[in-house]
mmCIF file with all atom_site columns, C-alpha atoms in Angstrom:
data_model
loop_
_atom_site.group_PDB
_atom_site.id
_atom_site.type_symbol
_atom_site.label_atom_id
_atom_site.label_alt_id
_atom_site.label_comp_id
_atom_site.label_asym_id
_atom_site.label_entity_id
_atom_site.label_seq_id
_atom_site.pdbx_PDB_ins_code
_atom_site.Cartn_x
_atom_site.Cartn_y
_atom_site.Cartn_z
_atom_site.occupancy
_atom_site.B_iso_or_equiv
_atom_site.pdbx_formal_charge
_atom_site.auth_seq_id
_atom_site.auth_comp_id
_atom_site.auth_asym_id
_atom_site.auth_atom_id
_atom_site.pdbx_PDB_model_num
ATOM 1   C CA . ASP A 1 1   ? 0.000  0.000  0.000    1.00 85.00 ? 1   ASP A CA 1
ATOM 2   C CA . CYS A 1 2   ? 1.394  3.373  -1.051   1.00 89.00 ? 2   CYS A CA 1
ATOM 3   C CA . ARG A 1 3   ? -0.178 5.332  1.832    1.00 90.00 ? 3   ARG A CA 1
ATOM 4   C CA . GLN A 1 4   ? 2.275  3.834  4.304    1.00 92.00 ? 4   GLN A CA 1
ATOM 5   C CA . TYR A 1 5   ? 5.042  5.967  2.702    1.00 90.00 ? 5   TYR A CA 1
ATOM 6   C CA . THR A 1 6   ? 3.218  9.274  3.353    1.00 90.00 ? 6   THR A CA 1
ATOM 7   C CA . ASN A 1 7   ? 5.357  11.836 5.218    1.00 90.00 ? 7   ASN A CA 1
ATOM 8   C CA . ARG A 1 8   ? 8.488  9.836  4.437    1.00 90.00 ? 8   ARG A CA 1
ATOM 9   C CA . SER A 1 9   ? 10.710 10.481 1.396    1.00 92.00 ? 9   SER A CA 1
ATOM 10  C CA . CYS A 1 10  ? 9.965  10.577 -2.304   1.00 92.00 ? 10  CYS A CA 1
ATOM 11  C CA . GLU A 1 11  ? 12.553 7.852  -2.985   1.00 93.00 ? 11  GLU A CA 1
ATOM 12  C CA . GLU A 1 12  ? 10.883 5.448  -0.558   1.00 92.00 ? 12  GLU A CA 1
ATOM 13  C CA . CYS A 1 13  ? 7.471  6.127  -2.066   1.00 93.00 ? 13  CYS A CA 1
ATOM 14  C CA . LEU A 1 14  ? 8.577  5.669  -5.668   1.00 91.00 ? 14  LEU A CA 1
ATOM 15  C CA . GLN A 1 15  ? 10.283 2.336  -5.052   1.00 92.00 ? 15  GLN A CA 1
ATOM 16  C CA . ASN A 1 16  ? 6.854  0.916  -5.815   1.00 89.00 ? 16  ASN A CA 1
ATOM 17  C CA . VAL A 1 17  ? 5.996  1.764  -9.447   1.00 89.00 ? 17  VAL A CA 1
ATOM 18  C CA . THR A 1 18  ? 2.273  2.000  -8.692   1.00 90.00 ? 18  THR A CA 1
ATOM 19  C CA . CYS A 1 19  ? 2.846  4.908  -6.287   1.00 92.00 ? 19  CYS A CA 1
ATOM 20  C CA . LEU A 1 20  ? 2.653  8.652  -6.952   1.00 92.00 ? 20  LEU A CA 1
ATOM 21  C CA . TRP A 1 21  ? 4.432  11.172 -4.723   1.00 92.00 ? 21  TRP A CA 1
ATOM 22  C CA . CYS A 1 22  ? 2.939  14.617 -4.148   1.00 93.00 ? 22  CYS A CA 1
ATOM 23  C CA . ALA A 1 23  ? 5.778  16.899 -3.046   1.00 91.00 ? 23  ALA A CA 1
ATOM 24  C CA . SER A 1 24  ? 3.559  19.756 -1.826   1.00 90.00 ? 24  SER A CA 1
ATOM 25  C CA . SER A 1 25  ? 1.571  17.615 0.601    1.00 91.00 ? 25  SER A CA 1
ATOM 26  C CA . ARG A 1 26  ? 4.281  14.955 1.114    1.00 92.00 ? 26  ARG A CA 1
ATOM 27  C CA . LYS A 1 27  ? 1.691  12.265 0.416    1.00 92.00 ? 27  LYS A CA 1
ATOM 28  C CA . CYS A 1 28  ? 2.319  8.924  -1.242   1.00 94.00 ? 28  CYS A CA 1
ATOM 29  C CA . MET A 1 29  ? -0.747 7.557  -3.043   1.00 92.00 ? 29  MET A CA 1
ATOM 30  C CA . GLU A 1 30  ? -1.767 5.018  -5.659   1.00 91.00 ? 30  GLU A CA 1
ATOM 31  C CA . TYR A 1 31  ? -1.289 6.322  -9.200   1.00 88.00 ? 31  TYR A CA 1
ATOM 32  C CA . PRO A 1 32  ? -4.715 6.893  -10.804  1.00 85.00 ? 32  PRO A CA 1
ATOM 33  C CA . VAL A 1 33  ? -4.222 4.438  -13.665  1.00 83.00 ? 33  VAL A CA 1
ATOM 34  C CA . ARG A 1 34  ? -7.613 5.168  -15.228  1.00 84.00 ? 34  ARG A CA 1
ATOM 35  C CA . ARG A 1 35  ? -6.353 8.657  -16.090  1.00 84.00 ? 35  ARG A CA 1
ATOM 36  C CA . ILE A 1 36  ? -3.152 9.536  -17.923  1.00 82.00 ? 36  ILE A CA 1
ATOM 37  C CA . LEU A 1 37  ? -2.374 12.533 -15.708  1.00 83.00 ? 37  LEU A CA 1
ATOM 38  C CA . PRO A 1 38  ? -3.210 12.810 -12.026  1.00 84.00 ? 38  PRO A CA 1
ATOM 39  C CA . PRO A 1 39  ? -6.194 15.139 -11.433  1.00 86.00 ? 39  PRO A CA 1
ATOM 40  C CA . ALA A 1 40  ? -5.478 18.561 -9.909   1.00 85.00 ? 40  ALA A CA 1
ATOM 41  C CA . ASP A 1 41  ? -7.575 17.820 -6.804   1.00 87.00 ? 41  ASP A CA 1
ATOM 42  C CA . LEU A 1 42  ? -5.310 14.841 -6.092   1.00 87.00 ? 42  LEU A CA 1
ATOM 43  C CA . CYS A 1 43  ? -2.004 16.672 -6.681   1.00 89.00 ? 43  CYS A CA 1
ATOM 44  C CA . GLU A 1 44  ? -0.852 19.597 -8.847   1.00 90.00 ? 44  GLU A CA 1
ATOM 45  C CA . LEU A 1 45  ? 1.230  18.650 -11.872  1.00 89.00 ? 45  LEU A CA 1
ATOM 46  C CA . ARG A 1 46  ? 4.224  20.674 -10.679  1.00 90.00 ? 46  ARG A CA 1
ATOM 47  C CA . SER A 1 47  ? 4.234  18.730 -7.387   1.00 91.00 ? 47  SER A CA 1
ATOM 48  C CA . ALA A 1 48  ? 3.466  15.260 -8.751   1.00 91.00 ? 48  ALA A CA 1
ATOM 49  C CA . ARG A 1 49  ? 6.346  12.805 -9.106   1.00 92.00 ? 49  ARG A CA 1
ATOM 50  C CA . TRP A 1 50  ? 6.191  9.352  -10.625  1.00 88.00 ? 50  TRP A CA 1
ATOM 51  C CA . GLY A 1 51  ? 9.064  7.018  -11.494  1.00 86.00 ? 51  GLY A CA 1
ATOM 52  C CA . VAL A 1 52  ? 11.807 9.438  -10.422  1.00 89.00 ? 52  VAL A CA 1
ATOM 53  C CA . CYS A 1 53  ? 11.801 12.204 -7.836   1.00 90.00 ? 53  CYS A CA 1
ATOM 54  C CA . TRP A 1 54  ? 13.722 14.804 -9.815   1.00 92.00 ? 54  TRP A CA 1
ATOM 55  C CA . VAL A 1 55  ? 11.149 15.231 -12.662  1.00 87.00 ? 55  VAL A CA 1
ATOM 56  C CA . ASN A 1 56  ? 7.672  16.628 -12.105  1.00 87.00 ? 56  ASN A CA 1
ATOM 57  C CA . PHE A 1 57  ? 4.774  15.989 -14.478  1.00 85.00 ? 57  PHE A CA 1
ATOM 58  C CA . GLU A 1 58  ? 4.736  19.559 -15.761  1.00 87.00 ? 58  GLU A CA 1
ATOM 59  C CA . ALA A 1 59  ? 8.367  19.370 -16.880  1.00 88.00 ? 59  ALA A CA 1
ATOM 60  C CA . LEU A 1 60  ? 7.801  15.858 -18.237  1.00 86.00 ? 60  LEU A CA 1
ATOM 61  C CA . ILE A 1 61  ? 4.878  17.011 -20.394  1.00 86.00 ? 61  ILE A CA 1
ATOM 62  C CA . ILE A 1 62  ? 6.847  19.979 -21.746  1.00 91.00 ? 62  ILE A CA 1
ATOM 63  C CA . ALA A 1 63  ? 9.920  17.860 -22.452  1.00 91.00 ? 63  ALA A CA 1
ATOM 64  C CA . MET A 1 64  ? 7.913  15.115 -24.173  1.00 91.00 ? 64  MET A CA 1
ATOM 65  C CA . SER A 1 65  ? 6.081  17.714 -26.287  1.00 95.00 ? 65  SER A CA 1
ATOM 66  C CA . VAL A 1 66  ? 9.360  19.294 -27.390  1.00 97.00 ? 66  VAL A CA 1
ATOM 67  C CA . VAL A 1 67  ? 10.925 15.909 -28.174  1.00 97.00 ? 67  VAL A CA 1
ATOM 68  C CA . GLY A 1 68  ? 7.804  14.720 -30.031  1.00 97.00 ? 68  GLY A CA 1
ATOM 69  C CA . GLY A 1 69  ? 7.531  17.948 -32.032  1.00 97.00 ? 69  GLY A CA 1
ATOM 70  C CA . THR A 1 70  ? 11.222 17.821 -32.914  1.00 97.00 ? 70  THR A CA 1
ATOM 71  C CA . LEU A 1 71  ? 10.885 14.215 -34.081  1.00 97.00 ? 71  LEU A CA 1
ATOM 72  C CA . LEU A 1 72  ? 7.867  15.091 -36.255  1.00 97.00 ? 72  LEU A CA 1
ATOM 73  C CA . ILE A 1 73  ? 9.698  18.025 -37.826  1.00 97.00 ? 73  ILE A CA 1
ATOM 74  C CA . MET A 1 74  ? 12.771 15.884 -38.459  1.00 97.00 ? 74  MET A CA 1
ATOM 75  C CA . LEU A 1 75  ? 10.609 13.178 -40.032  1.00 96.00 ? 75  LEU A CA 1
ATOM 76  C CA . GLY A 1 76  ? 8.976  15.739 -42.322  1.00 94.00 ? 76  GLY A CA 1
ATOM 77  C CA . VAL A 1 77  ? 12.327 17.207 -43.355  1.00 94.00 ? 77  VAL A CA 1
ATOM 78  C CA . CYS A 1 78  ? 13.734 13.729 -44.045  1.00 93.00 ? 78  CYS A CA 1
ATOM 79  C CA . CYS A 1 79  ? 10.724 12.839 -46.212  1.00 91.00 ? 79  CYS A CA 1
ATOM 80  C CA . CYS A 1 80  ? 11.078 16.071 -48.191  1.00 90.00 ? 80  CYS A CA 1
ATOM 81  C CA . CYS A 1 81  ? 14.816 15.541 -48.638  1.00 89.00 ? 81  CYS A CA 1
ATOM 82  C CA . CYS A 1 82  ? 14.329 11.957 -49.789  1.00 86.00 ? 82  CYS A CA 1
ATOM 83  C CA . CYS A 1 83  ? 11.658 12.970 -52.314  1.00 84.00 ? 83  CYS A CA 1
ATOM 84  C CA . CYS A 1 84  ? 13.778 15.815 -53.698  1.00 81.00 ? 84  CYS A CA 1
ATOM 85  C CA . LYS A 1 85  ? 16.854 13.603 -53.864  1.00 76.00 ? 85  LYS A CA 1
ATOM 86  C CA . LYS A 1 86  ? 14.938 10.865 -55.650  1.00 70.00 ? 86  LYS A CA 1
ATOM 87  C CA . LYS A 1 87  ? 13.527 13.339 -58.180  1.00 68.00 ? 87  LYS A CA 1
ATOM 88  C CA . SER A 1 88  ? 16.915 14.953 -58.854  1.00 67.00 ? 88  SER A CA 1
ATOM 89  C CA . LYS A 1 89  ? 18.502 11.505 -59.192  1.00 62.00 ? 89  LYS A CA 1
ATOM 90  C CA . ARG A 1 90  ? 15.964 10.597 -61.885  1.00 60.00 ? 90  ARG A CA 1
ATOM 91  C CA . GLN A 1 91  ? 16.739 13.787 -63.771  1.00 59.00 ? 91  GLN A CA 1
ATOM 92  C CA . VAL A 1 92  ? 20.505 13.234 -63.515  1.00 57.00 ? 92  VAL A CA 1
ATOM 93  C CA . LEU A 1 93  ? 20.169 9.675  -64.760  1.00 59.00 ? 93  LEU A CA 1
ATOM 94  C CA . GLY A 1 94  ? 17.967 10.830 -67.629  1.00 60.00 ? 94  GLY A CA 1
ATOM 95  C CA . ARG A 1 95  ? 14.921 8.999  -66.329  1.00 61.00 ? 95  ARG A CA 1
ATOM 96  C CA . PRO A 1 96  ? 11.895 11.230 -66.645  1.00 61.00 ? 96  PRO A CA 1
ATOM 97  C CA . ASP A 1 97  ? 9.324  11.026 -63.916  1.00 68.00 ? 97  ASP A CA 1
ATOM 98  C CA . LYS A 1 98  ? 5.635  10.323 -64.560  1.00 77.00 ? 98  LYS A CA 1
ATOM 99  C CA . ASP A 1 99  ? 4.754  13.983 -65.112  1.00 78.00 ? 99  ASP A CA 1
ATOM 100 C CA . ASP A 1 100 ? 7.538  14.395 -67.660  1.00 80.00 ? 100 ASP A CA 1
ATOM 101 C CA . GLU A 1 101 ? 6.451  11.244 -69.485  1.00 84.00 ? 101 GLU A CA 1
ATOM 102 C CA . ARG A 1 102 ? 2.826  12.400 -69.579  1.00 88.00 ? 102 ARG A CA 1
ATOM 103 C CA . ALA A 1 103 ? 3.849  15.833 -70.891  1.00 89.00 ? 103 ALA A CA 1
ATOM 104 C CA . ALA A 1 104 ? 6.032  14.218 -73.596  1.00 89.00 ? 104 ALA A CA 1
ATOM 105 C CA . ARG A 1 105 ? 3.117  12.010 -74.713  1.00 92.00 ? 105 ARG A CA 1
ATOM 106 C CA . GLU A 1 106 ? 0.827  15.041 -74.916  1.00 94.00 ? 106 GLU A CA 1
ATOM 107 C CA . ARG A 1 107 ? 3.411  16.991 -76.948  1.00 95.00 ? 107 ARG A CA 1
ATOM 108 C CA . GLU A 1 108 ? 3.778  14.050 -79.345  1.00 95.00 ? 108 GLU A CA 1
ATOM 109 C CA . LYS A 1 109 ? -0.004 13.791 -79.797  1.00 96.00 ? 109 LYS A CA 1
ATOM 110 C CA . ARG A 1 110 ? -0.240 17.533 -80.537  1.00 96.00 ? 110 ARG A CA 1
ATOM 111 C CA . ARG A 1 111 ? 2.632  17.294 -83.030  1.00 96.00 ? 111 ARG A CA 1
ATOM 112 C CA . VAL A 1 112 ? 0.983  14.386 -84.871  1.00 96.00 ? 112 VAL A CA 1
ATOM 113 C CA . ARG A 1 113 ? -2.382 16.225 -85.028  1.00 96.00 ? 113 ARG A CA 1
ATOM 114 C CA . GLN A 1 114 ? -0.670 19.375 -86.305  1.00 96.00 ? 114 GLN A CA 1
ATOM 115 C CA . GLU A 1 115 ? 1.091  17.415 -89.050  1.00 95.00 ? 115 GLU A CA 1
ATOM 116 C CA . GLU A 1 116 ? -2.227 15.830 -90.059  1.00 95.00 ? 116 GLU A CA 1
ATOM 117 C CA . ARG A 1 117 ? -3.884 19.271 -90.238  1.00 96.00 ? 117 ARG A CA 1
ATOM 118 C CA . ARG A 1 118 ? -0.982 20.634 -92.316  1.00 95.00 ? 118 ARG A CA 1
ATOM 119 C CA . ALA A 1 119 ? -1.229 17.733 -94.764  1.00 95.00 ? 119 ALA A CA 1
ATOM 120 C CA . GLU A 1 120 ? -5.002 18.217 -95.010  1.00 95.00 ? 120 GLU A CA 1
ATOM 121 C CA . MET A 1 121 ? -4.628 21.972 -95.621  1.00 95.00 ? 121 MET A CA 1
ATOM 122 C CA . LYS A 1 122 ? -1.936 21.325 -98.239  1.00 94.00 ? 122 LYS A CA 1
ATOM 123 C CA . SER A 1 123 ? -4.160 18.890 -100.095 1.00 93.00 ? 123 SER A CA 1
ATOM 124 C CA . ARG A 1 124 ? -7.045 21.406 -100.019 1.00 93.00 ? 124 ARG A CA 1
ATOM 125 C CA . HIS A 1 125 ? -4.803 24.175 -101.335 1.00 92.00 ? 125 HIS A CA 1
ATOM 126 C CA . ASP A 1 126 ? -3.522 21.870 -104.080 1.00 91.00 ? 126 ASP A CA 1
ATOM 127 C CA . GLU A 1 127 ? -7.134 21.053 -105.095 1.00 90.00 ? 127 GLU A CA 1
ATOM 128 C CA . ILE A 1 128 ? -8.022 24.748 -105.226 1.00 90.00 ? 128 ILE A CA 1
ATOM 129 C CA . ARG A 1 129 ? -4.913 25.517 -107.328 1.00 89.00 ? 129 ARG A CA 1
ATOM 130 C CA . ARG A 1 130 ? -5.752 22.668 -109.709 1.00 89.00 ? 130 ARG A CA 1
ATOM 131 C CA . LYS A 1 131 ? -9.369 23.826 -109.967 1.00 87.00 ? 131 LYS A CA 1
ATOM 132 C CA . TYR A 1 132 ? -8.362 27.361 -110.912 1.00 87.00 ? 132 TYR A CA 1
ATOM 133 C CA . GLY A 1 133 ? -5.338 26.267 -112.900 1.00 82.00 ? 133 GLY A CA 1
ATOM 134 C CA . THR A 1 134 ? -2.693 28.058 -110.873 1.00 73.00 ? 134 THR A CA 1
ATOM 135 C CA . VAL A 1 135 ? -0.497 25.021 -110.476 1.00 61.00 ? 135 VAL A CA 1
#
């Protein structure tokens, strides 16, 4: 039972991993496992200790937020770098990416249609010249 360590030391209380030490009231109590953080009426976050005596919950939350945010930013930067590197590697090796291939196909289709229109216009002009005898 954690209550037997009340008014003793934080180290004695936290030898049992199910215990929570409240530094302001010097109470040792069962950690409220149904909740992630201890409620304020039980113990303030800046006074609550769990696991080790030298870190309070407030500092732990701030530190974990900073570490988590830093990891997310680093992950995003790594993903961007990998994508850019992969794209530049394709261009260096002469391998076009999907967008380049699609654009090349579209350009080829337009060129073929333009040549067909030119040939059709030329044949029409030739017919008109023949009809009026200007050939």
